[in-house]
Structures are given as structure tokens and as C-alpha cells.
Coordinates of C-alpha atoms in Angstrom, one line a residue:
M1329 CA -10.1 -27.6 0.0
A1330 CA -11.6 -29.7 2.3
F1331 CA -14.5 -28.8 4.3
D1332 CA -17.5 -30.1 5.8
R1333 CA -20.5 -28.0 4.4
R1334 CA -22.2 -28.2 8.2
T1335 CA -26.7 -27.1 8.0
F1336 CA -27.2 -25.5 10.7
I1337 CA -30.1 -28.1 12.9
G1338 CA -28.5 -30.9 12.6
T1339 CA -25.0 -32.7 13.8
T1340 CA -22.5 -30.0 14.5
A1341 CA -18.6 -31.1 13.9
A1342 CA -15.9 -31.2 16.8
T1343 CA -13.6 -27.9 17.0
G1344 CA -10.9 -30.2 15.2
A1345 CA -12.4 -31.1 12.1
A1346 CA -13.1 -28.0 10.6
V1347 CA -9.8 -27.2 9.9
A1348 CA -9.4 -26.9 5.5
L1349 CA -6.1 -28.3 3.9
A1350 CA -5.6 -25.4 1.2
G1351 CA -2.6 -26.2 -1.2
A1352 CA -2.4 -22.7 -1.5
A1353 CA 0.8 -23.5 -3.6
S1354 CA 1.4 -26.5 -6.0
T1355 CA 4.5 -25.7 -7.0
P1356 CA 7.8 -24.2 -6.0
A1357 CA 7.9 -21.2 -5.4
A1358 CA 9.1 -18.7 -8.4
A1359 CA 8.7 -15.3 -7.0
A1360 CA 11.7 -12.0 -7.3
G1361 CA 13.8 -12.6 -4.0
Q1362 CA 13.8 -16.6 -3.1
Q1363 CA 16.6 -17.7 -1.7
D1364 CA 17.7 -20.0 -3.6
A1365 CA 18.2 -23.1 -1.5
K1366 CA 21.7 -24.1 -1.8
A1367 CA 23.0 -20.4 -1.5
K1368 CA 24.7 -20.1 1.8
G1369 CA 23.5 -18.1 5.0
P1370 CA 20.0 -18.3 6.8
R1371 CA 17.5 -19.9 4.7
T1372 CA 13.9 -17.2 4.1
Y1373 CA 11.0 -17.6 2.2
A1374 CA 8.5 -15.0 1.5
F1375 CA 4.9 -14.6 0.9
T1376 CA 1.7 -12.4 1.3
V1377 CA -1.6 -12.3 2.0
M1378 CA -4.4 -10.1 0.8
G1379 CA -7.6 -9.0 2.6
T1380 CA -10.6 -7.5 2.6
T1381 CA -13.2 -5.9 4.3
D1382 CA -17.3 -4.6 4.8
L1383 CA -17.2 -5.7 1.4
H1384 CA -21.3 -5.0 1.3
G1385 CA -22.7 -6.5 -1.9
N1386 CA -20.1 -4.5 -4.0
V1387 CA -19.5 -6.0 -7.0
F1388 CA -19.0 -3.2 -9.3
N1389 CA -18.0 0.9 -9.6
W1390 CA -21.3 1.6 -9.7
D1391 CA -24.0 2.7 -7.3
Y1392 CA -27.4 2.1 -7.1
F1393 CA -28.8 4.2 -5.6
T1394 CA -27.7 7.3 -7.5
D1395 CA -27.5 5.0 -11.6
K1396 CA -24.7 6.1 -12.1
E1397 CA -20.6 4.8 -11.4
F1398 CA -20.0 5.8 -8.0
D1399 CA -17.6 8.7 -6.9
D1400 CA -17.4 10.5 -3.5
K1401 CA -15.1 13.6 -2.7
A1402 CA -11.4 11.4 -2.7
H1403 CA -12.6 9.7 -5.9
N1404 CA -12.8 6.9 -4.6
D1405 CA -14.0 3.8 -6.3
V1406 CA -15.6 0.2 -4.9
G1407 CA -16.3 -2.8 -4.9
L1408 CA -14.5 -6.6 -6.0
A1409 CA -14.2 -5.9 -10.8
K1410 CA -11.3 -3.3 -8.7
I1411 CA -10.0 -5.8 -6.3
S1412 CA -9.9 -8.7 -8.7
T1413 CA -7.5 -6.5 -10.7
L1414 CA -5.3 -5.9 -7.6
V1415 CA -5.2 -9.3 -6.8
E1416 CA -4.0 -9.8 -9.7
Q1417 CA -0.8 -7.9 -10.0
V1418 CA 0.3 -8.7 -6.4
R1419 CA 0.1 -12.8 -7.5
A1420 CA 1.9 -11.6 -11.2
E1421 CA 4.6 -10.0 -8.2
K1422 CA 5.1 -12.4 -6.4
G1423 CA 4.2 -16.0 -8.1
R1424 CA 0.2 -16.8 -6.8
C1425 CA 2.0 -19.7 -4.7
N1426 CA 3.0 -17.3 -2.5
T1427 CA 0.2 -15.8 -2.0
L1428 CA -3.5 -15.6 -0.2
L1429 CA -6.7 -13.3 0.0
I1430 CA -8.9 -13.6 2.9
D1431 CA -11.6 -11.2 4.0
A1432 CA -13.4 -10.1 7.6
G1433 CA -17.2 -10.6 7.0
D1434 CA -19.7 -7.9 5.7
T1435 CA -20.6 -8.8 2.9
I1436 CA -23.6 -10.3 1.5
Q1437 CA -25.6 -6.9 2.5
G1438 CA -25.7 -3.8 1.6
T1439 CA -26.3 -2.5 -2.4
Q1440 CA -29.3 -3.5 -4.2
L1441 CA -27.7 -6.1 -5.7
S1442 CA -27.3 -8.2 -2.9
Y1443 CA -30.4 -6.6 -2.3
Y1444 CA -32.2 -8.1 -5.0
Y1445 CA -31.1 -12.1 -4.3
A1446 CA -31.4 -12.2 -0.4
K1447 CA -35.3 -11.0 -1.3
V1448 CA -36.3 -10.1 -5.0
D1449 CA -34.8 -13.8 -6.3
P1450 CA -33.8 -14.7 -3.9
I1451 CA -30.7 -17.3 -3.6
T1452 CA -32.8 -19.7 -1.2
A1453 CA -35.9 -20.6 -4.1
R1454 CA -35.7 -24.0 -6.0
R1455 CA -33.2 -24.1 -8.1
G1456 CA -32.7 -20.4 -6.9
P1457 CA -29.3 -17.8 -8.4
V1458 CA -26.5 -18.2 -7.0
H1459 CA -25.7 -15.0 -5.0
P1460 CA -23.2 -13.2 -7.3
M1461 CA -20.4 -12.1 -4.3
A1462 CA -20.3 -16.5 -4.0
Q1463 CA -20.1 -16.2 -8.7
A1464 CA -17.8 -12.8 -7.6
M1465 CA -14.9 -14.1 -3.9
N1466 CA -14.9 -17.6 -6.5
A1467 CA -13.6 -16.1 -9.7
I1468 CA -10.9 -14.1 -7.8
G1469 CA -10.1 -17.1 -5.2
Y1470 CA -10.7 -15.7 -2.2
D1471 CA -9.4 -18.0 0.1
A1472 CA -10.7 -18.2 3.3
A1473 CA -14.0 -15.4 5.4
A1474 CA -14.8 -14.1 8.2
L1475 CA -18.4 -13.8 8.7
G1476 CA -19.6 -10.4 9.4
N1477 CA -22.7 -8.5 11.6
H1478 CA -24.9 -7.9 8.2
E1479 CA -24.3 -11.8 6.9
F1480 CA -27.6 -12.6 9.3
N1481 CA -29.3 -10.1 8.2
Y1482 CA -31.6 -12.0 6.2
G1483 CA -31.7 -14.8 8.2
I1484 CA -29.9 -18.2 8.7
P1485 CA -31.2 -20.1 5.3
V1486 CA -29.3 -16.9 3.1
L1487 CA -26.4 -17.1 4.7
R1488 CA -26.5 -21.1 4.7
K1489 CA -27.0 -21.2 1.0
F1490 CA -24.3 -18.4 1.0
E1491 CA -22.1 -20.5 3.0
E1492 CA -22.7 -23.1 0.7
Q1493 CA -21.9 -21.5 -2.6
C1494 CA -18.4 -20.3 -1.8
D1495 CA -15.4 -22.8 -2.5
F1496 CA -14.2 -20.8 0.7
P1497 CA -14.4 -21.6 3.9
L1498 CA -16.7 -18.6 6.4
L1499 CA -15.4 -18.6 9.2
G1500 CA -16.3 -17.6 13.2
A1501 CA -14.8 -19.6 16.4
N1502 CA -17.1 -17.3 18.3
A1503 CA -20.6 -17.9 15.9
L1504 CA -22.2 -21.3 18.6
D1505 CA -24.5 -23.5 18.0
A1506 CA -27.2 -22.2 21.2
K1507 CA -27.8 -26.2 22.3
T1508 CA -24.3 -27.4 21.9
L1509 CA -21.9 -25.2 22.6
K1510 CA -19.9 -26.4 19.5
P1511 CA -18.7 -24.3 16.8
A1512 CA -21.4 -23.6 13.5
F1513 CA -19.1 -22.9 11.6
A1514 CA -15.6 -23.4 10.6
P1515 CA -13.3 -22.3 13.1
Y1516 CA -10.3 -21.8 11.2
S1517 CA -8.3 -23.4 7.7
M1518 CA -4.9 -24.3 7.2
H1519 CA -2.9 -23.0 3.4
R1520 CA 0.5 -24.7 3.1
L1521 CA 2.0 -22.8 1.0
R1522 CA 5.7 -24.9 -0.7
T1523 CA 8.7 -23.3 -0.2
P1524 CA 12.2 -23.7 -2.2
H1525 CA 13.2 -25.2 0.6
G1526 CA 12.7 -26.9 4.0
R1527 CA 9.0 -28.8 4.9
D1528 CA 6.3 -26.2 3.9
V1529 CA 4.9 -23.1 5.9
K1530 CA 1.9 -24.0 7.8
V1531 CA -0.7 -20.1 7.8
A1532 CA -3.9 -20.3 10.5
V1533 CA -6.6 -18.2 9.9
L1534 CA -8.7 -17.8 12.4
G1535 CA -11.6 -16.4 11.7
L1536 CA -14.0 -13.9 14.6
T1537 CA -17.4 -12.4 14.1
N1538 CA -19.3 -9.8 16.2
P1539 CA -20.6 -10.4 19.7
G1540 CA -23.1 -7.5 18.6
I1541 CA -24.8 -9.9 16.7
A1542 CA -26.6 -11.1 19.7
L1543 CA -28.4 -7.6 20.1
W1544 CA -28.8 -6.7 16.2
D1545 CA -30.0 -9.3 15.0
K1546 CA -32.1 -10.7 18.5
A1547 CA -34.4 -12.1 15.3
N1548 CA -33.0 -13.8 13.9
V1549 CA -30.5 -15.8 15.9
Q1550 CA -32.2 -15.8 19.7
G1551 CA -32.3 -19.9 20.6
R1552 CA -30.0 -20.5 17.4
M1553 CA -26.8 -19.0 18.5
T1554 CA -24.1 -17.7 20.8
F1555 CA -21.6 -15.3 19.8
P1556 CA -18.9 -15.0 23.3
G1557 CA -16.3 -11.9 23.0
L1558 CA -13.3 -12.5 20.7
E1559 CA -10.3 -12.6 23.0
E1560 CA -11.8 -15.2 24.2
Q1561 CA -12.1 -17.6 22.0
A1562 CA -9.1 -16.5 20.5
A1563 CA -6.9 -17.6 23.3
K1564 CA -8.3 -20.7 23.2
Y1565 CA -8.3 -20.9 19.7
V1566 CA -4.7 -20.0 18.7
P1567 CA -2.5 -22.5 20.2
R1568 CA -4.2 -25.3 19.4
L1569 CA -2.7 -23.5 16.2
R1570 CA 0.6 -23.7 17.0
S1571 CA -0.1 -26.6 18.5
M1572 CA -0.7 -27.9 14.5
G1573 CA 1.8 -26.6 13.6
A1574 CA 1.3 -23.1 12.5
D1575 CA 4.4 -21.3 10.9
V1576 CA 1.9 -18.3 10.8
V1577 CA -1.3 -17.8 12.5
I1578 CA -3.6 -15.0 10.6
V1579 CA -6.5 -13.4 13.3
S1580 CA -9.5 -12.2 10.2
A1581 CA -11.6 -10.5 13.2
H1582 CA -15.2 -8.7 12.1
S1583 CA -14.5 -6.1 14.6
G1584 CA -12.9 -3.1 15.0
S1585 CA -9.7 -2.3 16.7
S1586 CA -10.4 1.1 19.4
G1587 CA -11.7 -1.3 22.4
T1588 CA -15.1 0.4 22.5
S1589 CA -18.7 -0.8 21.9
S1590 CA -21.9 0.8 20.4
Y1591 CA -24.4 -1.7 22.8
G1592 CA -23.1 -0.8 26.1
D1593 CA -23.2 -2.7 28.5
Q1594 CA -26.3 -5.1 27.4
L1595 CA -23.7 -7.7 26.5
P1596 CA -20.0 -8.3 28.6
Y1597 CA -18.5 -8.7 25.0
I1598 CA -16.0 -5.0 23.7
E1599 CA -17.2 -4.9 20.0
N1600 CA -14.5 -3.5 18.5
A1601 CA -12.2 -5.8 20.0
A1602 CA -9.2 -6.5 17.5
A1603 CA -6.9 -4.8 19.2
L1604 CA -7.0 -6.5 22.7
V1605 CA -7.3 -9.5 20.7
A1606 CA -3.3 -8.9 19.8
E1607 CA -2.5 -7.5 23.2
Q1608 CA -3.5 -10.5 24.8
V1609 CA -3.9 -13.1 23.1
P1610 CA -0.3 -14.7 22.1
G1611 CA 0.9 -16.0 19.4
I1612 CA -1.0 -13.9 16.4
D1613 CA 1.4 -12.7 13.6
A1614 CA -1.4 -10.4 11.8
I1615 CA -5.2 -9.4 12.1
L1616 CA -6.9 -8.8 9.7
V1617 CA -9.5 -6.1 10.8
G1618 CA -13.2 -5.2 9.8
H1619 CA -16.3 -4.3 10.6
A1620 CA -15.6 0.4 12.0
H1621 CA -14.6 1.2 8.2
T1622 CA -12.3 3.3 8.4
E1623 CA -8.8 2.9 6.9
I1624 CA -6.4 1.7 8.8
P1625 CA -3.0 1.1 6.0
E1626 CA -0.4 -0.5 9.4
Y1627 CA -1.1 -0.9 13.1
R1628 CA 1.0 -2.1 15.9
V1629 CA -0.1 -3.6 18.8
R1630 CA 2.6 -4.9 22.0
N1631 CA 1.5 -8.3 23.2
A1632 CA 1.3 -8.0 26.8
A1633 CA 2.7 -12.4 27.6
T1634 CA 5.5 -12.1 24.7
G1635 CA 6.7 -8.3 23.6
K1636 CA 6.6 -9.2 20.4
D1637 CA 4.3 -6.3 17.9
V1638 CA 1.4 -7.1 15.9
V1639 CA 0.4 -6.3 12.7
L1640 CA -2.9 -4.8 11.7
S1641 CA -5.1 -3.6 9.3
E1642 CA -7.3 -2.6 8.3
P1643 CA -8.1 -1.2 3.9
L1644 CA -10.9 1.1 4.0
K1645 CA -15.2 -0.7 3.2
W1646 CA -16.8 -1.7 -0.7
G1647 CA -13.9 -3.1 -1.7
Q1648 CA -12.1 0.7 -1.8
R1649 CA -8.4 -1.1 -0.9
L1650 CA -6.9 -3.7 -0.5
T1651 CA -5.4 -4.8 2.4
L1652 CA -1.3 -6.2 2.4
F1653 CA 0.8 -7.7 4.6
D1654 CA 4.7 -9.1 3.8
F1655 CA 5.8 -11.9 6.0
E1656 CA 9.8 -12.3 5.5
L1657 CA 10.3 -16.2 7.5
V1658 CA 13.1 -17.9 8.1
W1659 CA 14.1 -21.0 8.8
E1660 CA 15.8 -22.1 12.1
K1661 CA 15.9 -25.2 14.7
G1662 CA 14.2 -27.0 12.5
R1663 CA 11.1 -24.5 11.9
W1664 CA 9.9 -21.6 9.5
S1665 CA 9.5 -18.2 12.2
V1666 CA 8.2 -14.6 11.5
A1667 CA 11.3 -12.6 11.1
K1668 CA 9.1 -9.5 9.9
V1669 CA 5.8 -9.1 8.9
R1670 CA 5.0 -5.4 7.2
A1671 CA 1.1 -3.9 6.2
K1672 CA 0.2 -1.8 3.4
V1673 CA -2.7 -1.3 1.7
L1674 CA -3.6 -0.2 -2.3
N1675 CA -6.1 2.0 -3.7
S1676 CA -8.2 0.6 -5.9
N1677 CA -9.4 4.1 -7.6
T1678 CA -5.6 3.0 -9.0
V1679 CA -7.0 0.5 -11.4
A1680 CA -9.2 -0.5 -14.0
E1681 CA -12.1 -3.4 -13.8
D1682 CA -11.2 -6.6 -14.6
A1683 CA -13.3 -7.8 -17.3
K1684 CA -13.7 -11.3 -15.8
I1685 CA -15.6 -10.3 -12.7
T1686 CA -17.8 -7.9 -15.0
R1687 CA -19.0 -10.1 -18.2
L1688 CA -19.6 -13.0 -15.0
L1689 CA -22.3 -10.7 -13.4
S1690 CA -23.4 -8.8 -15.9
D1691 CA -26.6 -10.3 -16.5
E1692 CA -27.3 -9.7 -12.4
H1693 CA -26.2 -6.1 -12.7
R1694 CA -28.5 -5.7 -15.8
K1695 CA -31.1 -7.0 -13.4
V1696 CA -31.0 -5.1 -10.1
V1697 CA -30.3 -1.5 -13.0
A1698 CA -33.5 -2.9 -13.8
Y1699 CA -35.3 -3.4 -11.1
V1700 CA -34.4 -0.4 -9.2
N1701 CA -35.4 2.3 -12.2
Q1702 CA -39.2 1.3 -12.1
V1703 CA -41.5 3.9 -11.6
I1704 CA -43.3 3.4 -7.9
G1705 CA -45.2 7.5 -8.2
T1706 CA -44.6 11.4 -8.2
S1707 CA -43.7 14.0 -6.2
T1708 CA -45.0 17.4 -5.4
Q1709 CA -41.5 18.1 -4.7
A1710 CA -37.6 17.6 -4.8
M1711 CA -35.8 16.9 -1.4
S1712 CA -32.6 16.6 -0.6
S1713 CA -30.9 15.0 2.6
A1714 CA -28.4 17.5 2.1
E1715 CA -29.0 19.9 5.3
G1716 CA -30.6 16.9 7.2
P1717 CA -27.1 16.4 10.0
V1718 CA -28.2 20.1 10.5
K1719 CA -31.9 21.4 9.6
D1720 CA -35.4 19.6 10.4
V1721 CA -36.0 18.7 5.9
P1722 CA -39.0 17.2 4.2
I1723 CA -36.9 14.4 3.7
I1724 CA -36.1 12.7 7.3
D1725 CA -39.6 14.0 7.9
L1726 CA -40.7 10.8 5.6
I1727 CA -39.7 8.1 6.8
N1728 CA -40.8 9.7 9.9
H1729 CA -44.3 10.1 8.4
V1730 CA -44.4 6.9 7.0
Q1731 CA -42.8 5.1 10.2
A1732 CA -45.2 6.2 12.0
E1733 CA -48.6 5.6 10.3
T1734 CA -47.1 2.5 9.9
V1735 CA -47.2 1.2 13.6
K1736 CA -50.7 3.6 14.3
A1737 CA -52.0 1.2 12.5
A1738 CA -50.5 -1.8 13.6
L1739 CA -52.3 -0.4 17.1
T1740 CA -55.5 -0.4 15.7
G1741 CA -57.5 -1.8 18.5
T1742 CA -54.7 -2.2 20.8
E1743 CA -55.3 -0.6 23.8
W1744 CA -52.0 1.5 23.1
A1745 CA -54.1 2.5 20.2
A1746 CA -55.2 6.0 21.8
L1747 CA -51.2 7.4 22.3
P1748 CA -49.6 9.5 20.8
V1749 CA -47.1 8.3 18.1
L1750 CA -43.4 9.7 17.2
S1751 CA -40.9 8.1 15.1
Q1752 CA -36.6 8.7 15.4
A1753 CA -35.0 8.8 11.6
S1754 CA -31.7 9.4 10.7
C1755 CA -29.5 11.1 8.0
F1756 CA -28.6 8.0 7.0
S1757 CA -27.3 9.0 3.2
R1758 CA -25.8 13.2 2.6
T1759 CA -26.7 12.5 -1.4
A1760 CA -30.1 11.1 -1.0
A1761 CA -32.4 12.5 -3.4
I1762 CA -36.5 12.0 -3.8
P1763 CA -36.8 14.3 -7.5
A1764 CA -40.1 16.7 -8.2
G1765 CA -41.9 13.8 -10.9
Q1766 CA -41.3 10.6 -10.8
V1767 CA -40.0 8.4 -8.4
T1768 CA -38.0 5.4 -8.6
I1769 CA -37.9 2.1 -6.3
R1770 CA -33.9 3.0 -5.8
D1771 CA -34.9 7.0 -5.2
A1772 CA -36.7 5.3 -1.8
A1773 CA -34.3 2.9 -1.6
G1774 CA -31.8 5.9 -1.4
L1775 CA -33.2 7.2 1.9
Y1776 CA -32.9 4.3 3.5
P1777 CA -29.3 2.0 2.5
F1778 CA -30.0 -0.6 5.4
E1779 CA -31.9 -3.9 6.6
N1780 CA -33.0 -2.9 9.9
T1781 CA -36.9 -3.2 10.6
M1782 CA -39.3 -1.6 12.7
E1783 CA -40.4 -1.9 16.5
A1784 CA -43.0 -0.3 18.5
R1785 CA -41.4 1.0 21.8
L1786 CA -43.5 2.9 24.8
L1787 CA -41.6 5.3 26.5
T1788 CA -42.3 8.6 29.4
G1789 CA -41.7 12.2 28.8
A1790 CA -39.4 12.3 30.8
Q1791 CA -37.5 9.1 28.5
L1792 CA -36.9 11.0 25.9
K1793 CA -36.1 13.8 27.0
E1794 CA -32.7 11.8 27.7
Y1795 CA -32.6 10.0 24.9
L1796 CA -32.7 13.3 22.3
E1797 CA -30.4 15.4 25.1
Y1798 CA -27.7 11.5 24.3
S1799 CA -28.7 12.1 20.4
A1800 CA -27.8 16.1 20.7
R1801 CA -24.3 15.0 21.8
Y1802 CA -23.7 15.0 17.7
F1803 CA -22.5 18.8 17.8
V1804 CA -19.9 20.0 18.3
R1805 CA -19.9 23.0 21.5
T1806 CA -20.2 26.1 19.3
A1807 CA -20.2 30.2 21.6
P1808 CA -22.9 32.7 20.5
G1809 CA -21.2 34.7 18.2
D1810 CA -18.5 31.9 16.9
A1811 CA -18.9 31.1 12.8
V1812 CA -20.5 28.2 11.9
D1813 CA -19.5 25.9 9.2
P1814 CA -22.1 23.3 9.0
A1815 CA -20.2 20.7 7.4
K1816 CA -17.7 21.0 10.3
L1817 CA -20.8 21.3 12.9
T1818 CA -21.6 17.6 13.4
N1819 CA -19.9 14.1 13.9
A1820 CA -18.1 15.5 17.5
E1821 CA -16.9 12.5 19.4
S1822 CA -16.6 11.0 16.1
I1823 CA -20.5 9.5 16.1
P1824 CA -21.5 8.7 12.7
D1825 CA -24.2 10.5 10.9
Y1826 CA -26.4 7.2 11.6
N1827 CA -26.6 7.8 15.3
Y1828 CA -28.2 11.0 15.8
D1829 CA -31.9 10.0 16.1
A1830 CA -34.2 13.4 14.8
V1831 CA -37.2 12.3 16.4
Y1832 CA -40.9 13.3 14.6
G1833 CA -44.2 14.4 16.2
L1834 CA -42.1 16.4 19.4
A1835 CA -41.1 19.9 18.8
Y1836 CA -37.2 21.2 20.0
D1837 CA -34.3 23.5 20.5
I1838 CA -30.9 21.8 20.2
D1839 CA -28.5 24.5 22.3
I1840 CA -25.0 23.6 20.6
A1841 CA -23.4 26.9 23.2
Q1842 CA -24.5 24.2 26.2
P1843 CA -22.5 21.8 26.8
A1844 CA -23.8 18.1 25.6
G1845 CA -26.1 16.6 28.2
S1846 CA -27.5 20.3 28.8
R1847 CA -28.6 20.8 25.3
I1848 CA -32.3 20.6 25.0
S1849 CA -35.3 23.2 25.6
G1850 CA -38.8 23.9 24.4
L1851 CA -39.8 20.1 24.6
S1852 CA -43.4 20.7 23.1
F1853 CA -45.2 17.7 22.3
Q1854 CA -49.5 19.6 20.1
G1855 CA -48.2 22.6 21.2
R1856 CA -47.7 22.3 25.0
A1857 CA -44.6 21.5 27.3
V1858 CA -44.4 17.5 27.6
D1859 CA -45.4 16.0 30.9
P1860 CA -42.2 14.1 32.1
A1861 CA -44.7 11.0 33.2
A1862 CA -46.6 10.7 29.7
Q1863 CA -46.7 8.2 27.3
F1864 CA -45.1 7.7 23.9
V1865 CA -44.8 4.9 21.4
L1866 CA -41.8 5.6 19.6
A1867 CA -41.3 4.2 16.4
V1868 CA -38.3 2.6 15.7
N1869 CA -36.0 0.9 14.3
N1870 CA -34.9 -2.4 15.5
Y1871 CA -30.1 -2.0 15.6
R1872 CA -31.5 0.8 18.0
A1873 CA -34.2 -1.0 19.4
S1874 CA -31.8 -4.0 20.7
G1875 CA -28.9 -1.8 21.7
G1876 CA -27.3 0.0 18.9
G1877 CA -25.5 3.4 19.4
N1878 CA -26.3 3.2 23.3
F1879 CA -29.1 5.6 23.8
P1880 CA -30.3 5.6 26.9
H1881 CA -33.7 4.0 27.6
V1882 CA -34.6 1.5 23.9
P1883 CA -33.6 -1.3 24.7
Q1884 CA -35.2 -1.9 27.8
A1885 CA -39.1 -0.4 26.8
K1886 CA -41.5 -3.0 26.1
Q1887 CA -41.8 -3.2 22.9
L1888 CA -45.7 -3.0 21.3
W1889 CA -44.7 -4.1 18.2
S1890 CA -42.5 -5.5 15.8
N1891 CA -42.4 -6.1 12.3
S1892 CA -40.4 -8.5 9.8
D1893 CA -40.7 -6.5 7.2
E1894 CA -37.2 -3.2 6.0
I1895 CA -37.6 -0.5 6.8
R1896 CA -36.8 0.5 3.0
N1897 CA -39.0 -1.2 2.0
T1898 CA -42.2 -0.6 4.4
I1899 CA -41.0 3.4 2.5
I1900 CA -41.4 1.8 -1.2
Q1901 CA -44.6 -0.1 -0.6
W1902 CA -46.2 3.2 1.4
V1903 CA -45.3 5.3 -1.8
K1904 CA -46.7 2.7 -4.1
A1905 CA -50.4 3.2 -2.1
K1906 CA -49.8 6.3 -1.7
G1907 CA -49.4 7.3 -5.2
T1908 CA -48.4 10.9 -4.6
I1909 CA -45.0 12.6 -2.2
D1910 CA -46.5 15.9 -1.2
P1911 CA -44.5 17.0 1.5
A1912 CA -47.1 19.2 2.5
Q1913 CA -49.4 16.3 4.2
F1914 CA -46.2 15.5 6.4
A1915 CA -43.4 18.0 6.7
S1916 CA -42.6 20.7 9.5
V1917 CA -39.6 22.1 10.9
D1918 CA -39.6 20.5 14.7
W1919 CA -36.3 20.4 15.5
R1920 CA -33.4 23.4 15.1
L1921 CA -30.3 24.4 16.3
T1922 CA -30.1 27.6 18.7
R1923 CA -26.9 29.3 20.3
A1924 CA -28.3 31.1 23.6
G1925 CA -32.5 31.2 22.4
V1926 CA -31.4 32.6 18.7
P1927 CA -31.7 30.0 15.4
V1928 CA -28.3 28.3 14.5
F1929 CA -30.4 29.3 10.8

């Protein structure tokens, strides 16, 4: 596979130079069902494109935060070792020369395995290690992968090193050099499949990433890269790929299909634009969808210009599913054309891990398990996040307390030092727990599974009230007297847990009998009603500060301080410094759910 591994600072290859002609098949196709060249009737050819997305650093079927095999209510499994087994089964069935394997992004962030090789034993170090995700994906034989937004979390140097270590191109047609506006990564790759008759089939894979990177990782990309909309760049490249002889055009898009955005109007682009690309850009046969962490086996969108269906599929995150796009082509009028496309997903919990992958990375796995099990302190009592979405629990107060203390210390000696410091946090994981007794790195890290950093923003009392009203949309409206099932009380409007914020330092009620926008009552600070004009400092994560979740006021608020260290690491260092976690020193019930003034719990 010929691919120009450009550095970001320096000459950017011309758009057309990003083509990688991959000899995915160097021998005649042998899959069952392929028609013999001498047979009568139309000449046909079938092949399969396999796809993953949102792997988020999962190689093993292992949860580093619980230090045991991964499991959930649906008994899903995770990891590339499981995916590898599925891939080999498909290759055995279809013929390896009749398959391609691609990914739709978010590869190098999400587990302690990926964190370790970005921060603890970084791949960017002199004579540093090869990233476990690069090792696994190379061994499995990926043909291309789109860039996800989380690829940028650790900065451009880590991403460029990962790119260098991959035997396949990282694609991003809408990731541009901010100065030249030329592609900063390969926009597409071209793959050639040999058929038993007629000329080879040329399959183009166009990679598109998420425009939200410009906000979510502003500190890493501002002035260096820019991210235009997916539809715009697809409309530019798809005709070019067709003119280059592509018989099949597949888009690998790190963008959901809902047509919504979590950053509101802060960017003129849609975050979840995959279906819009299918509808608006003619010439696309299929789209591998990523980013949204949902399972879509097959979704058909009619293109407005051609009237033809474009097939979309999104496999579930972390390697829980593998998408299969099955293509049937027919040779007519001197060219191959797509006659039919179908999509489905395979469940990785139906197979064992591939020993080839687990053996390959057993040393890396052992190192990370040892790292996360280091004892860093003790706790006077056990704490759990299980009720965090519906109750003010001590374990969420711990996150907020650490954040507030950190910001207070950072503002010491500044003109803002006398202002009260509040903090926001979400229940990022309903399974997070701090045990009584010894506390390890994995216990503390499990409170904050995202690589967010911290900022301090200046808000008024009135703005905080609106912020809390927006957050309270998360609860399902429930009339007084109606039965309350905690399992059905949250995630109204499909709002994820990480987009419900509790604000530490204020006291307030959330009346879930009221409509969204009119739920916050009794808002007070230190026993007194909050003055709408009063000023407060809010310790807030960079995702929220940059517009993530589309919360009001914070993105436009004055930034008083920011930090490049992950909040997760800040919590770990705080526990190390204190030695003992004592909820009596920071935990209190400051918010509660009510109906007509009566507490729900």
C-alpha cells in the first residue's frame, strides 16, 4: 500500500496525491457464488466490506476500571480480539480477496490501555512503543480508517505518531491545514479487487470526520487545522473519485445519522450529518456511520438527485458489533455497476477472542493492569454512582469538590479570588465506585472515563439558573401521584447521562412535575437566594466549555483559567496528596427531585 505519511508541519500533499491503491486481491476471486467467466448470462461479482467504529482503545474483552472481564446487561463483549475472530470467519466464507475492512474513527482514546500509551509510556517518546491499537489493527489487516474526534484528544504529535505506526491510511477529507486549506490527512484511499472476469473493481473509501473537533479540541487544533462540513467535502470528492474510475464509493464517516448537533449554532456545520450526506451527495453507494454510539444494522436513505438508495450502517461501539456491507455488482456496457447492497451487523459476543491478538499484546495488557491497580490512598466509606442520575450522591460530590478546590487554588492572588467557586459534573458511569479501604488508580479513574480537561468560567446567578433549567430537561415529566420508576425517570429526549449536570455549591430543587424550562426552584447559595446579578466562578470541563451538549452561556462566558491536565488525573493526584477520602468533608445533599414541593425520594 503506497501512502505518503506527511507530517503536519511542512508541505501538505496535493489532494490527488492521497490515493492509496491497495491490492486487496492479487489472485482471482474464489468465493462461493462467483460466476465462472465462461458461464452464460450477466457477469456478476460479489464482495463484502466489513466495518467497525468507536473502538475507543478496546483490544481485550476487559474492563480496566473494574479489573475484570467486560459485561453489561445485554452481555455484550468488546475489543478487537473478538472482532478479529469475526473478520477471519467472514474472510473464510467470502474469500479474503473479496473483502475489505475499514473503521469510522475514535480509535486511540477511551480505555486505560490507550491512556497508558499516550501519557504514561507515550508512543511519542524516543524509542517509544508501538500503540496497541496500531499493533492490533495492523495484525487484523485493516485497509483504511477515518479519523474520529477523539483522535485529537492527546494532541497532534500523538496522532501523527499513531498514523505513522499504522499500515493503513487515516482518512479525513474535511481535516484541512488551517493555512493552506489542503488536506492534512489522506482524504480517501482506492482499493482494487480482482474479479474472475472483466476488469478489476475499484473501490474508493472517502473518510470524513466531525466538525466539532474545532470546538472540542480547540486547544490542540486551533490555528493548525480546520474542519469544514461533511456534505461540502463529500460533494467535492465523490465526483472526483468517480472520474478516477471508482466503481464503488463508500464513505467512512465519523458522524451520526440523526442530523443533530450537540454544539448548537457555534459552528455552521452539522455534527451528525451522515444521512444528509447520503441524501444530498449523488454517487455514494454506502456509508459506514460512527460517533453516535448507536447500533444501526441497515438504514436506507434516498438520494435526492438520483433517487437511488444509499445504505448506511453503524456497528455498536467498542468492538461490540461488526458491520457487513454485501455488494453485488454486474458487468454491463463495459463497466461494473452496483446492482444491490445489503448491510447487517455481527455480534462479537458470539465468538472467542483471537489468540493471535491476545498473545500479541499480552505484555501491554499486563503492564496496564499493574498500573491501574496501584494503591493511591484510602476511603473511610464505600461510595457508588448507581443512583447518581437521580440523587445527589457523595461520589459525584467528590468529582466536584476536587474541581472546585483546584480552581480556587488556581485563582489565588487573582482579581477573581474572592468570588465563590461552583463546579459541574455528570454521572459519567453508573457503575463507578470507590471502595471502603484501599483506593487504586482504576477506582479514581473510573469516576471520569473521558479525557476532559478543566476550565474556570465567569457566570451570573441568572445564567446559572438557565443552565440548570437546561440540564433538568434530562428528567421525564412525572405528575404528582404517578408511580416513579428510577430506571424510567431519566434520559428524556434521549439525553445521555453525561449531558445532565449537577452544580456543586448551590442548593436547588428540580420539580419533575413541571415542564422543561420551569423546573428549578429554591435556588440558593450558602442559605440565601441567588442574586441574578451575582457573579460566580464555574469549574467546568472543556467539552462543556466548548459547547458540548449545547448548554447555554458557558461557551460565551469569560474564561478565567484553564488547565491541560485531564480531570481524571487531577482526581488521582488529589487522592494521592490527601491520602484519605472522607465524604464527611465534602458530601452533602444540595439538590433533589421534587413534585409540587414533595421530595421524590
